Coordinates of C-alpha atoms in Angstrom, one line a residue:
M6 CA -128.5 -123.5 58.2
P7 CA -129.6 -125.3 62.1
A8 CA -132.7 -123.1 63.2
E9 CA -130.6 -122.0 66.2
R10 CA -128.6 -119.8 64.2
L11 CA -132.1 -118.4 62.5
P12 CA -133.0 -115.1 64.5
L13 CA -137.0 -115.6 63.6
A14 CA -136.9 -119.3 63.5
K15 CA -137.3 -119.8 67.3
P16 CA -140.5 -117.6 69.3
R17 CA -139.5 -114.8 71.2
S18 CA -139.5 -113.3 74.3
G19 CA -139.8 -109.6 75.1
E20 CA -142.1 -106.5 72.7
A21 CA -142.8 -106.0 69.3
G22 CA -139.2 -103.4 68.9
R23 CA -137.0 -106.6 69.3
T24 CA -139.2 -107.4 66.4
A25 CA -138.4 -105.4 64.3
A26 CA -134.9 -105.3 65.0
A27 CA -135.6 -109.6 64.2
I28 CA -137.4 -108.4 61.1
K29 CA -134.7 -105.8 59.4
D30 CA -131.6 -108.5 60.8
A31 CA -133.3 -111.1 59.0
A32 CA -134.5 -109.4 56.1
R33 CA -131.8 -110.5 53.9
H34 CA -132.5 -114.8 54.8
V35 CA -135.9 -114.4 54.3
I36 CA -138.2 -116.1 50.8
M37 CA -140.5 -114.9 48.2
R38 CA -141.0 -117.6 46.0
D39 CA -144.0 -120.6 46.5
A40 CA -144.9 -123.7 48.9
T41 CA -140.9 -124.4 48.6
A42 CA -140.5 -120.6 50.8
L43 CA -143.3 -122.8 53.8
R44 CA -141.2 -125.7 53.5
A45 CA -137.6 -124.0 53.6
V46 CA -139.4 -121.8 56.9
V47 CA -141.0 -124.6 58.8
N48 CA -137.7 -126.9 57.8
G49 CA -135.4 -124.2 59.4
E50 CA -134.1 -123.2 57.0
T51 CA -135.0 -119.6 56.0
A52 CA -135.8 -117.2 58.5
G53 CA -139.3 -116.5 56.8
T54 CA -141.1 -115.7 54.6
F55 CA -144.3 -113.7 53.1
E56 CA -147.4 -115.3 52.5
V57 CA -150.2 -114.5 51.9
G58 CA -153.2 -114.3 55.2
V59 CA -155.3 -117.2 53.7
K60 CA -152.8 -119.2 52.8
V61 CA -151.1 -120.1 55.7
R62 CA -153.4 -119.6 58.8
S63 CA -154.3 -122.9 59.9
Q64 CA -150.3 -122.9 59.4
V65 CA -149.8 -120.6 61.7
T66 CA -153.2 -122.1 64.7
A67 CA -151.4 -125.4 64.7
G68 CA -148.5 -124.2 65.7
A69 CA -146.4 -125.1 62.6
L70 CA -145.3 -121.5 61.4
R71 CA -145.2 -117.9 63.5
A72 CA -146.7 -115.1 61.8
L73 CA -144.3 -111.8 62.9
A74 CA -146.6 -109.3 61.7
V75 CA -149.5 -109.4 59.2
T76 CA -149.2 -106.6 56.5
T77 CA -152.7 -105.3 56.7
R78 CA -153.9 -101.2 58.1
L79 CA -155.5 -103.4 60.9
R80 CA -154.2 -106.6 63.3
D81 CA -156.5 -109.7 61.4
P82 CA -159.2 -110.8 63.5
G83 CA -158.3 -113.9 63.8
L84 CA -154.6 -113.4 64.7
P85 CA -154.9 -110.6 67.5
E86 CA -152.0 -111.0 68.7
V87 CA -149.8 -110.2 65.5
P88 CA -148.9 -106.6 64.6
T89 CA -149.4 -105.2 61.9
M90 CA -145.8 -103.6 60.1
V91 CA -147.0 -100.1 60.7
E92 CA -147.4 -100.9 64.5
L93 CA -143.6 -102.3 64.6
G94 CA -142.8 -99.1 62.1
F95 CA -142.6 -100.0 59.1
P96 CA -145.3 -97.4 57.1
G97 CA -144.0 -98.4 54.1
I98 CA -144.5 -102.6 54.1
L99 CA -148.6 -102.1 53.8
T100 CA -150.5 -104.6 51.3
G101 CA -152.8 -107.2 51.2
S102 CA -153.8 -110.0 48.8
W103 CA -157.2 -109.3 47.2
S104 CA -159.6 -109.9 44.3
A105 CA -162.6 -108.5 41.9
L106 CA -164.4 -109.0 39.0
F107 CA -163.5 -107.3 36.4
A108 CA -165.9 -106.5 32.8
P109 CA -164.3 -105.7 28.9
A110 CA -163.2 -101.8 28.3
G111 CA -166.7 -102.3 26.1
A112 CA -169.2 -104.2 28.4
P113 CA -173.1 -102.3 28.8
A114 CA -173.3 -100.1 32.2
P115 CA -176.8 -102.2 32.5
V116 CA -174.8 -105.3 32.9
I117 CA -171.9 -103.5 34.7
R118 CA -174.6 -102.8 37.4
L119 CA -176.5 -105.9 37.4
L120 CA -173.8 -107.5 38.4
N121 CA -172.6 -105.1 40.7
E122 CA -175.7 -105.5 42.3
R123 CA -174.9 -109.5 42.5
L124 CA -171.9 -109.3 42.9
T125 CA -172.6 -107.1 46.4
A126 CA -175.6 -109.0 47.7
V127 CA -173.4 -112.2 48.3
T128 CA -171.1 -110.3 48.9
R129 CA -172.9 -108.9 51.8
S130 CA -174.2 -112.1 52.6
T131 CA -174.1 -113.6 56.3
E132 CA -172.5 -116.7 55.1
F133 CA -170.2 -115.8 52.7
C134 CA -168.7 -113.2 54.7
S135 CA -168.5 -116.0 57.9
R136 CA -166.5 -118.1 54.6
L137 CA -164.3 -116.0 54.4
E138 CA -163.5 -114.6 58.2
A139 CA -162.9 -118.1 58.9
L140 CA -159.8 -118.3 56.4
G141 CA -159.1 -115.1 57.4
A142 CA -160.0 -112.4 54.6
Q143 CA -163.5 -110.3 54.3
A144 CA -165.6 -108.7 51.8
Q145 CA -165.6 -105.7 50.8
A146 CA -168.3 -104.0 48.1
G147 CA -168.3 -100.7 46.6
S148 CA -169.3 -99.5 42.5
P149 CA -167.8 -99.6 39.9
E150 CA -166.6 -96.4 40.4
D151 CA -165.4 -97.1 43.8
L152 CA -162.9 -100.0 42.7
A153 CA -162.1 -98.4 39.3
A154 CA -160.1 -95.7 42.2
W155 CA -158.7 -98.1 44.0
V156 CA -156.7 -99.7 41.2
A157 CA -155.2 -95.9 40.7
E158 CA -154.3 -95.1 43.2
E159 CA -152.6 -98.4 44.4
R160 CA -151.3 -98.1 40.8
R161 CA -149.8 -94.9 41.9
R162 CA -148.4 -96.3 44.8
W163 CA -146.5 -99.3 43.3
T164 CA -145.3 -97.4 40.6
G165 CA -143.5 -95.1 42.4
L166 CA -142.6 -97.4 44.9
A167 CA -141.3 -99.9 41.1
R168 CA -139.1 -96.7 41.3
Q169 CA -138.2 -95.3 43.9
F170 CA -136.3 -99.1 44.5
A171 CA -135.0 -99.0 40.9
A172 CA -137.1 -102.1 40.1
V173 CA -136.7 -103.7 37.0
L174 CA -139.2 -105.9 35.4
N175 CA -136.5 -110.1 34.5

């Protein structure tokens, strides 16, 4: 399909409302997969894709891709002109990519404390934070209890969404 027929393939002038409308209109043309999706967007074969920011940051800054919105609570400091999905009127599209260190359930508490102390020291170091920020990511340190509470909340949220939309595994 030629790029001129795709509502999101070319930059649009206008306000966030028009971008939100374009996202809604083009949702049926958006694919969410692997690197094939990125190639299809760059080649004008599809309107867009949802990707992890650190994966596409360089392509956005180089002009090969146009970021329409971020799915995080706050705008990306490296792409301050790109609105959040919440700003565009999609409060339910709120997610991000994350990593965490997990240990076996029976791991001794002193070992867990030591791992947490060391990991916290690394994630708070200037060098580590600078490297992540260059990629468009941020480090967030916390306790094992903080992580457990966050994972439980995310599980409840995503389970609720899956039930709401009658999602099934296939």
